[in-house]
Amino acid sequence: MTRYSALSLLRGALNGHRDWPQAWRNPALKGSYDAVIVGGGGHGLATAYYLARQHGMRNIAVLEKGWLGGGNTGRNTAVSRSNYFYPESTRFFDHSLRLYEGLGRELNFNIMLSQQGIIGLASSRHELETYRRWVTAMQLQPVDAELLTRDQVAARVPLLNMSRRARYPVYGAFMQKRGAISRHDAVAWGYARAADALGVDIIQHCEVTGIDIAGGAVCGLRTTQGTVRSDKVALAVAGHSSVLAAMAGLRLPIESQALQAMVTEPVKPCFDHIVISPAVHCYLSQSDRGEFVIGGGTDMYPSYGQRGSLRGTEAVLGAVVELYPALSRLRLMRQWAGIVDISPDTSPIIGKTPVTGLYLSTGWGTGGYKAIPAGGETLAWTMAEDRPHELIEPFGLDRFASGRLIDEGAASGVAH
Amino acid sequence: MKPTIQRLPHARVDLSTPIEFSFDGRRYTGYAGDTLASALLANGVDVVGRSFKFHRPRGIFAAGPEETGAFVQLGAGARGEPNARATLVPLYPGLSACGQNAWPSVRRDLWGVLDRFRALLPAAFYYKTFQWPSWHFWEPLVRRAAGLGRAPTAPDPQWYVKENAHAEVVVVGAGRSGLRAALEASAGGRDRVLLIDEQEFPGGSLLASPDPADRAWLDETLATLAARDNVTLLTRTTVNGYYDHNVLAALERCTDHLGPAAPATQPRQRLWRLFAGRVVLATGALERPLVFPDNDRPGIMLASALCEYALRYGIVPGAELALYSNNDSAWRRALALTAHGVPVAHIVDVRREVDDALRQAAARAGIVQHLGHAVVETRGDPALHGITLQALAPDGSGLLASRKNLSCDVLALAGGWTPTVHLYSQAGGRLHWREADSCFVPAGCAQAVTVVGRAVGDFGERLNTEPLWVTPGVASNRQWVDFQYDVTAADIELAVRENYRSVEHLKRYTTAGMSIDQGKTSNVNALGLLAGLSGRPVPEVGTTRFRPPYHPATLGAFGGLETGSLYQPFQRLPAHESHLALGAALEDYGAWQRPAYYPRHGEREAEAVTREVRAVREAAGLLDYSPLGKLEVRGRDARGFLNRIYVNNLLTLRPGFARYGLVLNEAGIVMDDGVVVCLAEDHFLLHTTSGGATAVREHLEECLQCEWTGLDVIVTDVTTAWATVMLSGPAARSVLSAVPTDLDLDREAFPHMQFRTGHFAGVPCRVLRASFTGEVSFELSVPAGYGRAAWEALLAAGRGHGLLPFGLEALMVLRTEKGYLHVGTDTDGTTMPQDLGWGRAIERQEADFIGRRSLDLAVGRDPERRQFTGLEPLDPAARLSDGAHVLTPDGSASAGYVTSACYSPTLGRTVALGLVAGARSRRGEVVKAWFAGETVPVRLVAPAFYDPEGARLDD
Amino acid sequence: MMRIECPCCGLRSEDEFRCGGESHIARPAEPASVDDETWAAYLYLRENPKGVHFERWHHRYGCGQWFNVARDLVSHELVAVYPMGAGKPQLDRGERA
Amino acid sequence: MTELAWQDPLRGGAVARDGFRLAAAEDLTLVRLQLSAADPGAASRAEAALGAALPATGGVVEGSGCRVAGRAPGDWLLIAGGGETASLVQTLKSALAGCTAAVTPATDGQVALRLTGPARERVLARGTTLDLGRLAPGQCAATRFAGVPVLLVPEAEAMLLLACRSLAVYLRDWCDAASADCC
Ligand SMILES: Cc1cc2nc3c(=O)[nH]c(=O)nc-3n(C[C@H](O)[C@H](O)[C@H](O)COP(=O)(O)OP(=O)(O)OC[C@H]3O[C@@H](n4cnc5c(N)ncnc54)[C@H](O)[C@@H]3O)c2cc1C
Ligand SMILES: NC(=O)c1ccc[n+]([C@@H]2O[C@H](COP(=O)([O-])OP(=O)(O)OC[C@H]3O[C@@H](n4cnc5c(N)ncnc54)[C@H](O)[C@@H]3O)[C@@H](O)[C@H]2O)c1
Ligand SMILES: Cc1cc2nc3c(=O)[nH]c(=O)nc-3n(C[C@H](O)[C@H](O)[C@H](O)COP(=O)(O)O)c2cc1C
Ligand SMILES: [Zn+2]
């Protein structure tokens, strides 16, 4: 792997950038692998990378039905944070954030992690109560979190509608200063390049169409590029989890829904944080290119349509205009959607399944981008050891029969 | 800068109405009917903008939404608008615009120095560097260069509205084919036809035809359509999105063309939701540029733009015009231009062979022809004054040696047509690559849509397009593909070299097509190039995905009217005005605007709340309780039904009696609580929390319609039909007695947890004796229309008894003192009834109820469950905040938290409620509560601080 | 934005409705007598097919009725609308996986 | 006995523009009638009392002394002239004695707004996705308007909009804003 650096860039400048190698190969699918990961999104690629890097497995394939990173990893609003209520969640997500903090260098790929800080607005007394409870829970971990007063919010977010007569006036906020946005594509590409360099076969345009099981154990996969044998298979296919699980005879506690996001035309920087308002369901940040990246809630019905409804767009943009009346004259440049895998408690489902050798990483819903490094690392560990990594033990599929749901939305008012 | 140019006689502008405007501080004159772009062009302004990355000078390139460089900052202040396309801004008096993304100006932009470092800054260079010392260090510098124009900083003073329209036929595009489609669809007179065009005037490309026959046809057609009642024409309206089930979204610019003169009574823009039976897309086609060195120079424009400016606006934008083409349509247009007084000097065509008839006609028109040639260099300062040509090798792989220099100040590019299939593709339509015209055309869609005219590749002429995706034999890093984001052919080569070969990877790696034109003119060139470089045919490469909006759309329009007080409705209390008159601090409680407290002059919240609490404890208080959910349930199966909904046993509840109850969801989580009143054997009144009224009603309905169908049960929501007050305190009975009523208020006749109906001051009333304060309370309801009067009457009646109005914050203190649970505050998304002390009662309950089975899952039996408890700081003066966490014995983790906490004016100490692990068996234990770095020792106690025996209730 | 044919009110737009998720999930007749897995399956396990989905909708802003819809989750095409309580309709186009 | 004053839900507010007017329809009183589907006898008794066949959902018929609007299956809104409530409620209650039926006075819980003027269609089209062109007299529609549930009942040259009383002022304000350009 040619190292990327300012120097190599300079060398490139001198020779017309003619010598850059491929970021990853286009290998042919082999007949068998020690482990196969279905889904070339952030989670799949990271899992492969950590299997190779930390567990010395080299005969691994990632099978991706489209182009790598083209799933939710390639279409999300790229917010990372670890402000969760339950310790199980905070531990996991803070580990992930810490991995993110060193990821650019680890992968030798600048993921442009921008720790602008995430601010969550409280629009009622009740929300402020919830935040007090939540921030305290985090501080106890300890994970950085603080409460902001109205004035502190106004100073940090000058474009915010601070009218006391607003329909949802600002009562205060929580803030996690380490909250970040980063370049989502870079995360997928960085992991892909690093995994490829360790020998992982990333097979694009290879759709898994069947899962072969014998004696309760997985033994292979059928794909549009042929069959492949393996006794360790992980499903990391986000919104398509139910489809793949059905191939293994499993039903999942998952509903697939469209989640939209959108960007405005780029304007000069004028917004320095990630700001979320649970009351009106929208959040936004300004990217380093200048466009506002905007997100909101899901379309609230099952869908594999990857389009998003007009109604959803209106709801999110209406909220933006209400909160930031000066942004009203900006223009929406593009709107899109991804299909997210919503679990009943909106927490991830990661770990083993009733089928031996079949592992699952799903339920990331609207918030699994931030989990990519830790999700990959812990799933790799789980596959290598065939028992759940301690960080993900509470997030197993078995929690539904025991009722031990981890409902962040219900506890903190803010889901993933 | 060139001198002002005279208009040709066929110009569709009103020469008798000159309009003054300014650009970058200089004043100019244009005419009514001009766009800012045409007026700038006519005034010889050549540099209008700067590109995004390298700050290359940009002139006017197109005449429509596909513009790639002429973006300006329009207006200033709160009405300012960044990134306005000069080509789409109709000229109006007082128009003032500035160049953007440049310092000090677009003509002399010092940021232009970045262009010198182009070699260091190839596509995606940032992924490869900036890691030392850290991205954190570099980001602020990079960020400074971001963005194009500036966002306003003050609220938008104009307004927007959304409107819904239904039509059997929606025709998008009012060019010749759209007009024909509208004529046809409206002929029967029955179907509602909506004809929509984004331009100021209908006509599409006909507007640029000086041919009298075309003009006559247009006038006649418009007159015919205008005479038909069933036709609506919307101009200045861009259809931006094509969604499921033939729903489209369109943005109408209602008053932008009036500039500062726009009347405040009119909305600025209007977002249309169009519900169509059938859609006809007649959206025309966009022209592509050719890719060659320095093809981004001001003075180089699309041939379609040249035609538009010359033939519609009557502007000859230069002295020496050259056309650079790869298809026949450019030749026909060169002839038309020449015929209408806009002589074309040269045609350069990459093709070695061109139709003889065209060549002869061009020769007759005096146009010099350069076949089989490519433009390999352009010169200018910065605006174009000359180009260099070289012959293409016959196999297309390179160039022949000989070079030709031509002088020209306008070079019009005709690189082929791209049908405007954006909406079709959004609708789910498939596209087919038509090799002969090098373009994608519609190829089938599940929605009811047809495509006509140029949008379907029906160009009305043979094009014989021969693509040249990149100019061979010359440096590719000066050949622009995406003009806005400065993506060159070399960037695309780099992406392919590094294996970003999927068209979607290519887009994201190079940013081609990601700028504000969304690649309208560049996408096909980029993928043509990609196909060549990766040795795949174009259809295999495919397109990137088309997404709404077709053209960027103002955010404000998506909000419409629903901003400020109309953003989301507040429900208003019947006695709203009385509360205002009492000086109430109104706040949002579950979408009702309710008094939080009633501050007296100079009083702070805590003082007012204390005063109100004292009044209730010592005399009486009056709370507007109207939002209390009230659901009537009746029918032969009502009792049995409710018994499955509530945790309680309701089989034994007798008429006139009331019982406190809990509602769970099927996961066993507490969803709501309230009082169930039995009005008659088969008739019940459910009181729910104010916030839960709708949810509980819908829960009941869902159970009845989906789960237990066929039950004889009727549910009636009467929440807003009855205004309710809570009259509470030792003097409550005396106050109520002071108002004429036929109710027997005597303690024995009307005990706690019973219900009566009767009359209050002559109007029907319903009264429940239940208490959320711990004092004797009457929850009195009258028909909502009498709500305000009843409130006033009680206030007046209470004057001699020390009655005060009290708000919800005092109620929260009162119920916390009493240890009464508030669902949603003292419960969270994990709370089950056993956590609230209902375990025994449930064991005794025989019947199944919703959520019951879930209580038996492992989680429900966990001894470490967080249970509802009282908490009392050891130091009575210690302050305790809600949100404080109770620590585990070793102090390492949270064992629960404080859900409600307040200073109790009644007890003179801090009291609190919370959810703490195993709390019910830990009464008396001292634990630590932690908040904001401070620890407070607190004792776990029963959740009842005040009058735990409830003696005061039976007073 | 979808348009949904309410059996009572006719064709209305999506913003009047609320989706209640998969339909035809039978509540165990005697919850107390089923094991934890069965109960959890009732509560949480869903088909979630990438194809025709049988689901129920509530005409929240209209007649307030619940009804069943067979809808293609990719195209969002409404393949059938039928009342609560009725069985899954036979679809001639067949269920796609 | 003191007589309490009845307050009009709009607090006297109205919208009066050249093209559009909105006011509370104070001449009307409302009664909600619900019948249980499990009680088949109830409908014919109600019909006898009302002197009209109960319309299906979305239909409006003229009964004796009131209009009957089909809001939902088993659910009708009776729209009567002023002062009719008590007698109407009484008539129905006695006709339906012993049946599972709810006869609920609704004048207090609801507000009836009457929209008139040539621009009323436009104002309505700004608030609802309903196809108003297909809503003729003799019909009614329960729909969503300005984000909240309403019942629309067309009248000659007017539209009756019925909604929850607590939303009356909001709806007035909304219509006022939506008609700002309808002067
Ligand atoms: C609009 C939007 C905004 C979001 N914002 C945030 C945010 O701000 N912060 C955050 O933390 N999270 C966010 N998320 C969630 C986050 O994007 C996802 O949780 C995360 O990307 C999931 O990663 P993944 O690798 O599991 O899935 P994906 O990236 O979706 O990868 C799954 C891959 O599996 C492939 N696949 C599917 N079926 C098959 C098959 N049969 N064979 C082979 N391959 C298959 C898919 O093509 C896909 O590439 C957002 C999501 C969306 C849609
Ligand atoms: N090649 C030429 O220049 C030329 C010239 C004259 C006539 N013609 C012929 O005339 C016919 C006219 O072509 P046409 O009618 O297909 O195209 P057109 O270009 O004349 O009209 C398309 C219209 O659609 C509008 N439009 C595009 N997208 C829109 C959107 N999203 N929302 C609203 N409006 C939108 C455009 O502004 C334009 O007014 C063709 O059949 C062609 O044979 C061609
Ligand atoms: C954080 C983020 C920023 C984006 N910025 C832009 C942008 O500046 N311009 C653009 O055209 N698209 C932008 N996109 C959207 C992508 O073009 C694309 O729509 C998205 O990745 C989904 O892919 P699809 O539309 O091809 O399905 C952005 C996407 C994300 C996730
Ligand atoms: Zn309906």
mmCIF file of N, CA and C and ligand atoms in Angstrom, chain B residues 65 172-180 196-199 201-207 209 214 237-240 282-285 329 333 417 420 423 452-456 458-461 463 550-551, ligand 2:
data_model
loop_
_atom_site.group_PDB
_atom_site.id
_atom_site.type_symbol
_atom_site.label_atom_id
_atom_site.label_comp_id
_atom_site.label_asym_id
_atom_site.label_seq_id
_atom_site.Cartn_x
_atom_site.Cartn_y
_atom_site.Cartn_z
ATOM 1 N N PRO B 65 -31.500 26.894 -16.380
ATOM 2 C CA PRO B 65 -31.132 26.340 -15.079
ATOM 3 C C PRO B 65 -29.829 25.549 -15.115
ATOM 4 N N VAL B 172 -45.731 18.930 -17.909
ATOM 5 C CA VAL B 172 -44.567 19.661 -17.439
ATOM 6 C C VAL B 172 -43.764 20.134 -18.640
ATOM 7 N N GLY B 173 -43.632 21.422 -18.787
ATOM 8 C CA GLY B 173 -42.919 21.998 -19.921
ATOM 9 C C GLY B 173 -43.901 22.531 -20.933
ATOM 10 N N ALA B 174 -43.795 23.824 -21.192
ATOM 11 C CA ALA B 174 -44.729 24.437 -22.146
ATOM 12 C C ALA B 174 -44.001 24.862 -23.401
ATOM 13 N N GLY B 175 -43.103 23.999 -23.868
ATOM 14 C CA GLY B 175 -42.546 24.195 -25.200
ATOM 15 C C GLY B 175 -43.546 23.679 -26.222
ATOM 16 N N ARG B 176 -43.093 23.531 -27.423
ATOM 17 C CA ARG B 176 -44.025 23.121 -28.468
ATOM 18 C C ARG B 176 -44.693 21.795 -28.114
ATOM 19 N N SER B 177 -43.924 20.859 -27.626
ATOM 20 C CA SER B 177 -44.549 19.563 -27.362
ATOM 21 C C SER B 177 -45.456 19.586 -26.145
ATOM 22 N N GLY B 178 -45.087 20.350 -25.146
ATOM 23 C CA GLY B 178 -45.955 20.460 -23.984
ATOM 24 C C GLY B 178 -47.258 21.164 -24.337
ATOM 25 N N LEU B 179 -47.161 22.179 -25.125
ATOM 26 C CA LEU B 179 -48.366 22.905 -25.533
ATOM 27 C C LEU B 179 -49.287 21.981 -26.333
ATOM 28 N N ARG B 180 -48.677 21.195 -27.218
ATOM 29 C CA ARG B 180 -49.492 20.250 -27.991
ATOM 30 C C ARG B 180 -50.182 19.256 -27.067
ATOM 31 N N ILE B 196 -47.400 23.478 -16.918
ATOM 32 C CA ILE B 196 -46.430 24.128 -16.042
ATOM 33 C C ILE B 196 -45.122 24.374 -16.772
ATOM 34 N N ASP B 197 -44.596 25.550 -16.610
ATOM 35 C CA ASP B 197 -43.272 25.812 -17.183
ATOM 36 C C ASP B 197 -42.455 26.666 -16.243
ATOM 37 N N GLU B 198 -41.173 26.391 -16.237
ATOM 38 C CA GLU B 198 -40.294 27.086 -15.307
ATOM 39 C C GLU B 198 -39.953 28.501 -15.770
ATOM 40 N N GLN B 199 -40.152 28.774 -17.058
ATOM 41 C CA GLN B 199 -39.720 30.078 -17.545
ATOM 42 C C GLN B 199 -40.760 31.162 -17.255
ATOM 43 N N PHE B 201 -42.152 32.951 -19.404
ATOM 44 C CA PHE B 201 -43.194 32.888 -20.430
ATOM 45 C C PHE B 201 -43.287 31.470 -20.965
ATOM 46 N N PRO B 202 -44.486 31.048 -21.346
ATOM 47 C CA PRO B 202 -44.590 29.734 -21.980
ATOM 48 C C PRO B 202 -44.008 29.796 -23.396
ATOM 49 N N GLY B 203 -43.615 28.661 -23.899
ATOM 50 C CA GLY B 203 -43.098 28.625 -25.275
ATOM 51 C C GLY B 203 -41.851 27.784 -25.415
ATOM 52 N N GLY B 204 -41.108 27.635 -24.344
ATOM 53 C CA GLY B 204 -39.895 26.814 -24.411
ATOM 54 C C GLY B 204 -38.971 27.322 -25.482
ATOM 55 N N SER B 205 -38.471 26.403 -26.296
ATOM 56 C CA SER B 205 -37.507 26.819 -27.307
ATOM 57 C C SER B 205 -38.151 27.646 -28.419
ATOM 58 N N LEU B 206 -39.492 27.638 -28.470
ATOM 59 C CA LEU B 206 -40.153 28.498 -29.468
ATOM 60 C C LEU B 206 -39.845 29.973 -29.217
ATOM 61 N N LEU B 207 -39.590 30.294 -27.980
ATOM 62 C CA LEU B 207 -39.333 31.702 -27.657
ATOM 63 C C LEU B 207 -38.076 32.196 -28.343
ATOM 64 N N SER B 209 -37.291 31.365 -31.324
ATOM 65 C CA SER B 209 -37.453 31.243 -32.769
ATOM 66 C C SER B 209 -37.981 32.559 -33.336
ATOM 67 N N ASP B 214 -43.727 30.327 -36.225
ATOM 68 C CA ASP B 214 -43.625 29.801 -34.868
ATOM 69 C C ASP B 214 -44.277 30.745 -33.874
ATOM 70 N N THR B 237 -42.673 28.345 -12.754
ATOM 71 C CA THR B 237 -42.912 27.238 -11.834
ATOM 72 C C THR B 237 -42.096 26.035 -12.283
ATOM 73 N N THR B 238 -41.204 25.627 -11.434
ATOM 74 C CA THR B 238 -40.343 24.505 -11.784
ATOM 75 C C THR B 238 -40.836 23.254 -11.090
ATOM 76 N N VAL B 239 -41.112 22.237 -11.861
ATOM 77 C CA VAL B 239 -41.460 20.957 -11.248
ATOM 78 C C VAL B 239 -40.154 20.332 -10.784
ATOM 79 N N ASN B 240 -40.067 20.099 -9.499
ATOM 80 C CA ASN B 240 -38.792 19.699 -8.904
ATOM 81 C C ASN B 240 -38.721 18.244 -8.498
ATOM 82 N N ALA B 282 -42.739 17.109 -20.885
ATOM 83 C CA ALA B 282 -42.295 17.742 -22.128
ATOM 84 C C ALA B 282 -41.204 18.723 -21.752
ATOM 85 N N THR B 283 -40.204 18.171 -21.088
ATOM 86 C CA THR B 283 -39.218 19.019 -20.443
ATOM 87 C C THR B 283 -38.035 19.382 -21.329
ATOM 88 N N GLY B 284 -38.095 18.974 -22.595
ATOM 89 C CA GLY B 284 -37.050 19.403 -23.512
ATOM 90 C C GLY B 284 -35.730 18.697 -23.278
ATOM 91 N N ALA B 285 -34.674 19.337 -23.720
ATOM 92 C CA ALA B 285 -33.346 18.729 -23.642
ATOM 93 C C ALA B 285 -32.329 19.805 -23.304
ATOM 94 N N SER B 329 -27.213 19.500 -35.294
ATOM 95 C CA SER B 329 -28.132 20.550 -34.848
ATOM 96 C C SER B 329 -27.404 21.882 -34.750
ATOM 97 N N ARG B 333 -28.482 25.516 -36.462
ATOM 98 C CA ARG B 333 -28.599 26.728 -35.660
ATOM 99 C C ARG B 333 -27.640 27.809 -36.158
ATOM 100 N N TRP B 417 -27.095 16.594 -27.316
ATOM 101 C CA TRP B 417 -28.257 16.908 -26.475
ATOM 102 C C TRP B 417 -28.490 15.831 -25.432
ATOM 103 N N THR B 420 -34.045 15.979 -20.987
ATOM 104 C CA THR B 420 -34.216 16.284 -19.566
ATOM 105 C C THR B 420 -35.071 15.197 -18.923
ATOM 106 N N LEU B 423 -36.953 14.132 -14.059
ATOM 107 C CA LEU B 423 -38.206 13.806 -13.379
ATOM 108 C C LEU B 423 -38.637 12.376 -13.694
ATOM 109 N N VAL B 452 -42.742 13.370 -24.047
ATOM 110 C CA VAL B 452 -42.888 13.805 -25.441
ATOM 111 C C VAL B 452 -41.811 14.823 -25.794
ATOM 112 N N GLY B 453 -41.635 15.014 -27.081
ATOM 113 C CA GLY B 453 -40.721 16.049 -27.580
ATOM 114 C C GLY B 453 -39.271 15.689 -27.328
ATOM 115 N N ARG B 454 -38.507 16.705 -27.144
ATOM 116 C CA ARG B 454 -37.078 16.481 -27.009
ATOM 117 C C ARG B 454 -36.741 15.683 -25.756
ATOM 118 N N ALA B 455 -37.618 15.741 -24.786
ATOM 119 C CA ALA B 455 -37.363 14.990 -23.555
ATOM 120 C C ALA B 455 -37.349 13.488 -23.805
ATOM 121 N N VAL B 456 -38.019 13.053 -24.853
ATOM 122 C CA VAL B 456 -38.016 11.617 -25.153
ATOM 123 C C VAL B 456 -37.043 11.325 -26.298
ATOM 124 N N ASP B 458 -37.011 12.998 -29.109
ATOM 125 C CA ASP B 458 -37.617 13.332 -30.395
ATOM 126 C C ASP B 458 -37.172 14.749 -30.744
ATOM 127 N N PHE B 459 -36.053 14.830 -31.446
ATOM 128 C CA PHE B 459 -35.436 16.138 -31.633
ATOM 129 C C PHE B 459 -35.972 16.876 -32.858
ATOM 130 N N GLY B 460 -36.800 16.204 -33.656
ATOM 131 C CA GLY B 460 -37.334 16.856 -34.848
ATOM 132 C C GLY B 460 -36.288 17.040 -35.926
ATOM 133 N N GLU B 461 -35.159 16.428 -35.750
ATOM 134 C CA GLU B 461 -34.091 16.540 -36.753
ATOM 135 C C GLU B 461 -33.117 15.391 -36.517
ATOM 136 N N LEU B 463 -29.499 14.188 -35.710
ATOM 137 C CA LEU B 463 -28.370 14.843 -35.043
ATOM 138 C C LEU B 463 -27.017 14.323 -35.513
ATOM 139 N N TYR B 550 -35.140 18.891 -9.065
ATOM 140 C CA TYR B 550 -34.583 19.086 -10.401
ATOM 141 C C TYR B 550 -33.752 20.362 -10.426
ATOM 142 N N HIS B 551 -34.287 21.378 -9.820
ATOM 143 C CA HIS B 551 -33.551 22.625 -9.687
ATOM 144 C C HIS B 551 -33.627 23.042 -8.213
HETATM 145 N N1 LIG E 2 -33.323 21.922 -31.384
HETATM 146 C C1 LIG E 2 -33.979 23.000 -31.165
HETATM 147 O O1 LIG E 2 -33.402 23.960 -30.693
HETATM 148 C C2 LIG E 2 -35.400 23.087 -31.514
HETATM 149 C C3 LIG E 2 -35.838 24.317 -31.804
HETATM 150 C C4 LIG E 2 -37.148 24.492 -32.072
HETATM 151 C C5 LIG E 2 -38.002 23.453 -32.066
HETATM 152 N N2 LIG E 2 -37.575 22.239 -31.813
HETATM 153 C C6 LIG E 2 -38.634 21.210 -31.811
HETATM 154 O O2 LIG E 2 -39.661 21.733 -31.006
HETATM 155 C C7 LIG E 2 -40.055 20.816 -30.070
HETATM 156 C C8 LIG E 2 -39.893 21.540 -28.737
HETATM 157 O O3 LIG E 2 -39.213 20.884 -27.840
HETATM 158 P P1 LIG E 2 -39.836 20.555 -26.461
HETATM 159 O O4 LIG E 2 -41.173 21.097 -26.300
HETATM 160 O O5 LIG E 2 -39.635 19.108 -26.239
HETATM 161 O O6 LIG E 2 -38.818 21.300 -25.522
HETATM 162 P P2 LIG E 2 -38.668 22.811 -25.192
HETATM 163 O O7 LIG E 2 -37.245 22.983 -24.786
HETATM 164 O O8 LIG E 2 -39.165 23.702 -26.211
HETATM 165 O O9 LIG E 2 -39.598 23.006 -23.939
HETATM 166 C C9 LIG E 2 -39.318 22.445 -22.714
HETATM 167 C C10 LIG E 2 -39.853 23.402 -21.684
HETATM 168 O O10 LIG E 2 -39.898 22.717 -20.469
HETATM 169 C C11 LIG E 2 -39.472 23.578 -19.465
HETATM 170 N N3 LIG E 2 -39.041 22.726 -18.397
HETATM 171 C C12 LIG E 2 -38.047 21.809 -18.374
HETATM 172 N N4 LIG E 2 -37.967 21.214 -17.191
HETATM 173 C C13 LIG E 2 -38.947 21.750 -16.444
HETATM 174 C C14 LIG E 2 -39.361 21.519 -15.113
HETATM 175 N N5 LIG E 2 -38.770 20.623 -14.334
HETATM 176 N N6 LIG E 2 -40.382 22.246 -14.620
HETATM 177 C C15 LIG E 2 -41.007 23.170 -15.413
HETATM 178 N N7 LIG E 2 -40.644 23.402 -16.664
HETATM 179 C C16 LIG E 2 -39.632 22.703 -17.176
HETATM 180 C C17 LIG E 2 -38.377 24.374 -20.125
HETATM 181 O O11 LIG E 2 -38.109 25.572 -19.475
HETATM 182 C C18 LIG E 2 -38.985 24.612 -21.490
HETATM 183 O O12 LIG E 2 -39.761 25.770 -21.486
HETATM 184 C C19 LIG E 2 -39.242 19.569 -30.261
HETATM 185 O O13 LIG E 2 -40.091 18.521 -30.638
HETATM 186 C C20 LIG E 2 -38.254 19.902 -31.351
HETATM 187 O O14 LIG E 2 -38.417 19.032 -32.460
HETATM 188 C C21 LIG E 2 -36.284 22.017 -31.506
#
